[in-house]
């Protein structure tokens, strides 16, 4: 991972202050503008990654995650779509950004907190291509999801470890997990896959834009983290990491954190699962953003400098 400057810009309604928050001699800034997370960026030549805050509004249901990527040339990639009830919220977020077409939709694995919102988006947005794994899974939601794919004639491409897509100049999307061999091995042993197996068969995607790298590891557990570290080594060293499995204690092993070595870690969840995991990333020196406390989070990069915008003022204390 190249050592680069990045700044955090945190947006709240009533506070304005400037602080140093940089990994180099340069100063980062922190200022106020609550609308900037959804502002249109017309500068061009920049990659935008938005980690949506899936606020349930009522109750304490865990809503999953959804991440929108907009490329310098204007292509859109959506990685996962939360639970079914937040589908309209994601649809609204996309509409606020004038997005009617999702060029690439990614379903990391078929659990409800990752594919649920797609049952709305398949109805309201045009989907260019859907990347997913070919896994056996039995749930009413997954049946509905598959029926909508057929009804809307969505172009599906089953992907696996080793598949790499050149999205545009200087930008690649590479899948590091799972291999078809691993899927077939489980199929030889089990008739039905447990929740844990499904999680471990999550798509793990690495996005590279020039000198800036992102890792989206789905819900993999620590055993698969270890496999990836042993196989890929320094290739896992990225600038931005989405904490595996929503920051739960099943994942984010010390070995994995050290190998990935993220400058920025995002835990895109409305209810923080593990304070210990959060603190492990902090102790490693990563700047950590949690949807529950930071709201919607936007990263903008020209391929070298990363600017981070959060919707809320970061809470001083993070607890379970």
Short mmCIF file of C-alpha atoms in Angstrom, two decimals:
data_model
loop_
_atom_site.label_atom_id
_atom_site.label_comp_id
_atom_site.label_asym_id
_atom_site.label_seq_id
_atom_site.Cartn_x
_atom_site.Cartn_y
_atom_site.Cartn_z
CA UNK A 1 0.00 0.00 0.00
CA UNK A 2 1.45 3.36 -0.98
CA UNK A 3 1.80 5.82 1.85
CA UNK A 4 -0.48 8.68 0.92
CA UNK A 5 -2.11 11.75 2.37
CA UNK A 6 -5.80 11.58 3.08
CA UNK A 7 -8.17 13.93 4.83
CA UNK A 8 -11.38 13.47 6.78
CA UNK A 9 -14.18 15.94 6.31
CA UNK A 10 -16.94 15.41 8.84
CA UNK A 11 -20.29 17.03 8.29
CA UNK A 12 -22.68 18.16 11.03
CA UNK A 13 -25.16 20.98 11.13
CA UNK A 14 -23.92 23.29 13.85
CA UNK A 15 -20.16 22.82 14.33
CA UNK A 16 -17.27 24.11 12.27
CA UNK A 17 -13.72 23.32 13.07
CA UNK A 18 -10.41 22.47 11.48
CA UNK A 19 -8.08 19.79 12.77
CA UNK A 20 -5.02 17.86 11.70
CA UNK A 21 -5.89 14.30 10.72
CA UNK A 22 -3.34 13.27 8.13
CA UNK A 23 -0.88 10.45 7.66
CA UNK A 24 1.78 12.90 6.38
CA UNK A 25 3.06 16.36 7.18
CA UNK A 26 0.11 17.93 5.37
CA UNK A 27 -3.00 18.91 7.26
CA UNK A 28 -6.36 17.38 6.66
CA UNK A 29 -9.53 19.38 7.23
CA UNK A 30 -12.76 18.92 9.10
CA UNK A 31 -15.60 21.25 8.22
CA UNK A 32 -19.39 21.50 8.06
CA UNK A 33 -21.78 20.71 5.22
CA UNK A 34 -24.39 18.04 5.90
CA UNK A 35 -25.49 17.89 2.26
CA UNK A 36 -22.05 17.19 0.80
CA UNK A 37 -22.30 13.41 1.26
CA UNK A 38 -24.99 13.41 -1.45
CA UNK A 39 -23.67 16.34 -3.47
CA UNK A 40 -22.99 15.74 -7.13
CA UNK A 41 -19.29 15.67 -7.94
CA UNK A 42 -18.65 17.17 -11.35
CA UNK A 43 -14.88 17.41 -11.06
CA UNK A 44 -14.30 14.27 -13.11
CA UNK A 45 -11.37 11.91 -12.83
CA UNK A 46 -12.33 10.87 -9.32
CA UNK A 47 -13.69 7.69 -7.81
CA UNK A 48 -16.55 7.99 -5.31
CA UNK A 49 -17.38 5.25 -2.80
CA UNK A 50 -20.44 5.73 -0.59
CA UNK A 51 -21.16 3.53 2.38
CA UNK A 52 -24.88 3.93 2.95
CA UNK A 53 -26.34 4.38 6.41
CA UNK A 54 -29.29 1.99 6.45
CA UNK A 55 -31.23 3.51 9.31
CA UNK A 56 -34.29 1.40 10.21
CA UNK A 57 -35.98 4.52 11.66
CA UNK A 58 -37.94 2.37 14.07
CA UNK A 59 -36.86 -0.54 16.23
CA UNK A 60 -33.44 -2.10 16.53
CA UNK A 61 -33.34 -4.41 13.53
CA UNK A 62 -29.89 -4.92 12.02
CA UNK A 63 -30.18 -3.69 8.47
CA UNK A 64 -27.10 -5.04 6.71
CA UNK A 65 -24.95 -3.04 4.33
CA UNK A 66 -24.86 -1.45 0.91
CA UNK A 67 -22.00 0.33 -0.85
CA UNK A 68 -22.22 2.46 -3.98
CA UNK A 69 -19.21 3.02 -6.21
CA UNK A 70 -19.25 5.63 -8.95
CA UNK A 71 -16.27 5.53 -11.30
CA UNK A 72 -14.52 8.51 -12.86
CA UNK A 73 -16.32 7.77 -16.13
CA UNK A 74 -19.69 7.63 -14.37
CA UNK A 75 -20.28 3.88 -14.15
CA UNK A 76 -22.10 2.68 -11.04
CA UNK A 77 -21.42 -0.42 -8.96
CA UNK A 78 -23.61 -1.42 -6.02
CA UNK A 79 -22.20 -3.98 -3.60
CA UNK A 80 -25.05 -5.56 -1.62
CA UNK A 81 -28.37 -3.97 -0.71
CA UNK A 82 -29.23 -4.59 2.94
CA UNK A 83 -32.42 -6.19 4.24
CA UNK A 84 -35.70 -5.95 2.29
CA UNK A 85 -37.16 -3.11 4.36
CA UNK A 86 -34.31 -0.72 3.49
CA UNK A 87 -34.68 -1.25 -0.26
CA UNK A 88 -36.81 1.92 -0.61
CA UNK A 89 -34.22 3.88 1.38
CA UNK A 90 -31.40 2.76 -0.93
CA UNK A 91 -33.62 3.56 -3.90
CA UNK A 92 -34.09 7.06 -2.48
CA UNK A 93 -30.35 7.49 -1.94
CA UNK A 94 -29.71 6.51 -5.56
CA UNK A 95 -32.41 8.86 -6.82
CA UNK A 96 -30.88 11.74 -4.86
CA UNK A 97 -27.71 11.04 -6.81
CA UNK A 98 -29.64 10.93 -10.12
CA UNK A 99 -28.85 7.26 -10.57
CA UNK A 100 -31.39 5.30 -12.59
CA UNK A 101 -29.04 2.56 -13.78
CA UNK A 102 -26.79 0.28 -11.76
CA UNK A 103 -24.18 -0.86 -14.26
CA UNK A 104 -22.87 -3.62 -12.00
CA UNK A 105 -24.79 -5.03 -9.05
CA UNK A 106 -22.87 -7.35 -6.74
CA UNK A 107 -24.49 -9.84 -4.37
CA UNK A 108 -21.70 -11.01 -2.08
CA UNK A 109 -23.80 -13.93 -0.80
CA UNK A 110 -27.51 -14.78 -0.56
CA UNK A 111 -28.27 -13.80 3.04
CA UNK A 112 -31.18 -11.42 3.55
CA UNK A 113 -29.06 -8.55 4.91
CA UNK A 114 -27.10 -8.47 1.66
CA UNK A 115 -29.64 -9.19 -1.10
CA UNK A 116 -32.91 -8.06 0.51
CA UNK A 117 -32.96 -4.52 -0.89
CA UNK A 118 -32.42 -5.82 -4.40
CA UNK A 119 -36.04 -6.96 -4.44
CA UNK A 120 -36.90 -3.25 -4.55
CA UNK A 121 -34.06 -2.12 -6.79
CA UNK A 122 -34.70 -4.78 -9.42
CA UNK A 123 -38.14 -3.16 -9.79
CA UNK A 124 -37.08 0.49 -9.74
CA UNK A 125 -33.64 0.60 -11.38
CA UNK A 126 -32.15 -0.74 -14.57
CA UNK A 127 -29.49 -3.37 -13.81
CA UNK A 128 -26.72 -3.77 -16.36
CA UNK A 129 -25.11 -6.91 -14.95
CA UNK A 130 -25.34 -8.87 -11.72
CA UNK A 131 -22.24 -10.50 -10.23
CA UNK A 132 -22.95 -13.31 -7.79
CA UNK A 133 -21.91 -16.84 -6.83
CA UNK A 134 -23.81 -19.93 -7.92
CA UNK A 135 -24.71 -21.23 -4.47
CA UNK A 136 -27.57 -23.48 -3.36
CA UNK A 137 -29.70 -21.59 -0.88
CA UNK A 138 -33.27 -22.10 0.26
CA UNK A 139 -35.25 -19.14 1.57
CA UNK A 140 -38.44 -17.40 0.52
CA UNK A 141 -36.52 -14.18 -0.02
CA UNK A 142 -33.94 -15.86 -2.22
CA UNK A 143 -36.70 -17.43 -4.30
CA UNK A 144 -38.31 -13.99 -4.73
CA UNK A 145 -34.92 -12.53 -5.62
CA UNK A 146 -34.28 -15.21 -8.26
CA UNK A 147 -37.79 -14.84 -9.67
CA UNK A 148 -37.24 -11.10 -10.13
CA UNK A 149 -33.94 -11.75 -11.89
CA UNK A 150 -35.76 -14.00 -14.35
CA UNK A 151 -38.73 -11.65 -14.72
CA UNK A 152 -36.57 -8.59 -15.39
CA UNK A 153 -34.18 -10.61 -17.58
CA UNK A 154 -31.18 -9.38 -15.63
CA UNK A 155 -27.83 -10.42 -17.06
CA UNK A 156 -26.20 -12.63 -14.40
CA UNK A 157 -22.53 -13.54 -14.37
CA UNK A 158 -21.39 -16.09 -11.82
CA UNK A 159 -17.98 -15.08 -10.57
CA UNK A 160 -15.29 -16.78 -8.55
CA UNK A 161 -11.76 -16.40 -7.31
CA UNK A 162 -9.43 -15.26 -10.08
CA UNK A 163 -12.00 -13.34 -12.13
CA UNK A 164 -10.77 -9.83 -12.89
CA UNK A 165 -12.69 -7.11 -14.70
CA UNK A 166 -11.09 -4.06 -16.30
CA UNK A 167 -13.87 -1.60 -15.59
CA UNK A 168 -12.17 1.35 -17.26
CA UNK A 169 -8.71 2.90 -17.57
CA UNK A 170 -6.63 2.33 -14.41
CA UNK A 171 -9.48 0.53 -12.64
CA UNK A 172 -9.93 -3.18 -11.94
CA UNK A 173 -12.33 -5.26 -9.89
CA UNK A 174 -10.83 -8.59 -8.84
CA UNK A 175 -12.50 -11.42 -6.95
CA UNK A 176 -10.31 -13.29 -4.44
CA UNK A 177 -12.92 -15.69 -3.00
CA UNK A 178 -14.53 -18.21 -3.34
CA UNK A 179 -13.11 -20.67 -5.82
CA UNK A 180 -15.46 -22.98 -7.66
CA UNK A 181 -13.33 -25.81 -6.31
CA UNK A 182 -14.19 -24.75 -2.76
CA UNK A 183 -17.90 -24.55 -3.59
CA UNK A 184 -17.83 -28.00 -5.21
CA UNK A 185 -16.01 -29.42 -2.19
CA UNK A 186 -18.79 -28.26 0.10
CA UNK A 187 -21.42 -29.56 -2.32
CA UNK A 188 -19.86 -33.01 -2.13
CA UNK A 189 -20.21 -33.00 1.66
CA UNK A 190 -23.43 -31.10 2.41
CA UNK A 191 -26.91 -31.10 0.93
CA UNK A 192 -27.67 -27.74 2.52
CA UNK A 193 -25.21 -25.02 3.40
CA UNK A 194 -25.21 -23.60 6.91
CA UNK A 195 -25.17 -19.85 7.53
CA UNK A 196 -21.48 -20.11 8.36
CA UNK A 197 -20.62 -21.85 5.11
CA UNK A 198 -22.60 -19.30 3.11
CA UNK A 199 -20.69 -16.52 4.88
CA UNK A 200 -17.34 -18.14 4.17
CA UNK A 201 -18.31 -18.44 0.51
CA UNK A 202 -18.85 -14.69 0.29
CA UNK A 203 -17.41 -12.90 -2.67
CA UNK A 204 -14.26 -11.06 -1.63
CA UNK A 205 -13.61 -8.19 -4.02
CA UNK A 206 -10.59 -5.94 -4.42
CA UNK A 207 -11.10 -2.65 -6.23
CA UNK A 208 -8.03 -0.85 -7.55
CA UNK A 209 -7.99 2.66 -8.98
CA UNK A 210 -4.48 3.84 -9.85
CA UNK A 211 -2.60 3.73 -6.51
CA UNK A 212 -5.70 3.43 -4.31
CA UNK A 213 -7.12 0.08 -3.21
CA UNK A 214 -10.29 -1.12 -1.48
CA UNK A 215 -11.20 -4.54 -0.06
CA UNK A 216 -14.80 -5.74 0.26
CA UNK A 217 -14.69 -9.12 2.07
CA UNK A 218 -18.37 -9.87 2.61
CA UNK A 219 -19.09 -11.94 5.71
CA UNK A 220 -16.05 -14.23 5.75
CA UNK A 221 -14.95 -15.67 9.11
CA UNK A 222 -11.44 -15.74 10.53
CA UNK A 223 -10.57 -19.14 9.01
CA UNK A 224 -11.09 -17.79 5.50
CA UNK A 225 -9.29 -14.60 6.47
CA UNK A 226 -6.30 -16.78 7.34
CA UNK A 227 -6.54 -18.64 4.02
CA UNK A 228 -6.52 -15.34 2.14
CA UNK A 229 -3.55 -14.01 4.10
CA UNK A 230 -1.57 -17.20 3.46
CA UNK A 231 -2.39 -17.17 -0.24
CA UNK A 232 -2.25 -13.50 -1.15
CA UNK A 233 0.09 -11.95 1.41
CA UNK A 234 0.94 -8.36 0.49
CA UNK A 235 -1.78 -8.30 -2.14
CA UNK A 236 -4.27 -7.89 0.71
CA UNK A 237 -2.52 -4.70 1.86
CA UNK A 238 -5.07 -2.03 0.93
CA UNK A 239 -5.93 1.55 1.76
CA UNK A 240 -9.60 1.04 2.61
CA UNK A 241 -11.22 -2.02 4.19
CA UNK A 242 -14.82 -2.89 4.89
CA UNK A 243 -14.67 -4.83 8.16
CA UNK A 244 -15.67 -8.46 7.45
CA UNK A 245 -19.03 -9.71 8.74
CA UNK A 246 -20.18 -6.27 9.87
CA UNK A 247 -17.40 -6.04 12.44
CA UNK A 248 -18.53 -9.11 14.36
CA UNK A 249 -16.19 -11.09 16.61
CA UNK A 250 -16.25 -14.01 14.12
CA UNK A 251 -13.91 -12.05 11.91
CA UNK A 252 -11.24 -9.31 11.83
CA UNK A 253 -8.52 -11.48 13.34
CA UNK A 254 -5.29 -9.77 14.33
CA UNK A 255 -3.52 -11.68 11.54
CA UNK A 256 -5.98 -10.33 8.98
CA UNK A 257 -5.85 -6.75 10.25
CA UNK A 258 -2.06 -6.78 10.15
CA UNK A 259 -2.00 -8.17 6.61
CA UNK A 260 -4.62 -5.80 5.23
CA UNK A 261 -3.09 -2.87 7.13
CA UNK A 262 -5.91 -0.44 6.25
CA UNK A 263 -5.47 3.29 6.60
CA UNK A 264 -9.26 3.55 6.69
CA UNK A 265 -11.75 0.95 7.96
CA UNK A 266 -15.49 1.23 7.47
CA UNK A 267 -17.96 -0.76 9.56
CA UNK A 268 -21.17 -0.11 7.61
CA UNK A 269 -23.75 -1.21 10.13
CA UNK A 270 -26.53 0.51 12.05
CA UNK A 271 -25.77 -1.37 15.28
CA UNK A 272 -22.13 -1.94 16.20
CA UNK A 273 -21.60 -5.59 17.06
CA UNK A 274 -18.25 -5.59 18.80
CA UNK A 275 -16.45 -2.80 20.58
CA UNK A 276 -13.40 -5.08 20.76
CA UNK A 277 -13.21 -5.34 16.98
CA UNK A 278 -13.59 -1.59 16.65
CA UNK A 279 -10.75 -1.04 19.11
CA UNK A 280 -8.54 -3.62 17.36
CA UNK A 281 -8.65 -1.50 14.21
CA UNK A 282 -8.08 1.69 16.19
CA UNK A 283 -5.10 0.12 17.96
CA UNK A 284 -3.65 -0.85 14.60
CA UNK A 285 -3.72 2.81 13.58
CA UNK A 286 -6.66 2.68 11.19
CA UNK A 287 -9.18 5.51 11.07
CA UNK A 288 -12.51 3.78 11.69
CA UNK A 289 -15.96 4.87 10.55
CA UNK A 290 -19.14 3.21 11.83
CA UNK A 291 -22.45 3.97 10.15
CA UNK A 292 -24.23 4.02 13.50
CA UNK A 293 -22.08 6.94 14.63
CA UNK A 294 -20.89 8.55 11.40
CA UNK A 295 -23.98 8.16 9.20
CA UNK A 296 -23.45 7.98 5.47
CA UNK A 297 -19.77 7.95 4.61
CA UNK A 298 -18.31 9.14 1.30
CA UNK A 299 -14.77 8.55 0.07
CA UNK A 300 -13.46 10.46 -2.94
CA UNK A 301 -10.11 9.73 -4.51
CA UNK A 302 -8.15 10.77 -7.58
CA UNK A 303 -6.22 7.53 -7.25
CA UNK A 304 -3.72 8.96 -4.80
CA UNK A 305 -5.32 11.27 -2.23
CA UNK A 306 -8.40 10.02 -0.36
CA UNK A 307 -10.88 12.47 1.15
CA UNK A 308 -13.41 11.05 3.61
CA UNK A 309 -16.73 12.73 4.32
CA UNK A 310 -19.03 11.58 7.11
CA UNK A 311 -22.56 12.76 7.69
CA UNK A 312 -22.46 13.00 11.49
CA UNK A 313 -19.94 14.17 14.03
CA UNK A 314 -18.00 11.15 15.23
CA UNK A 315 -19.12 10.03 18.67
CA UNK A 316 -16.42 10.35 21.30
CA UNK A 317 -17.38 7.01 22.80
CA UNK A 318 -18.27 3.86 20.95
CA UNK A 319 -20.03 1.15 22.91
CA UNK A 320 -21.90 -2.05 22.14
#
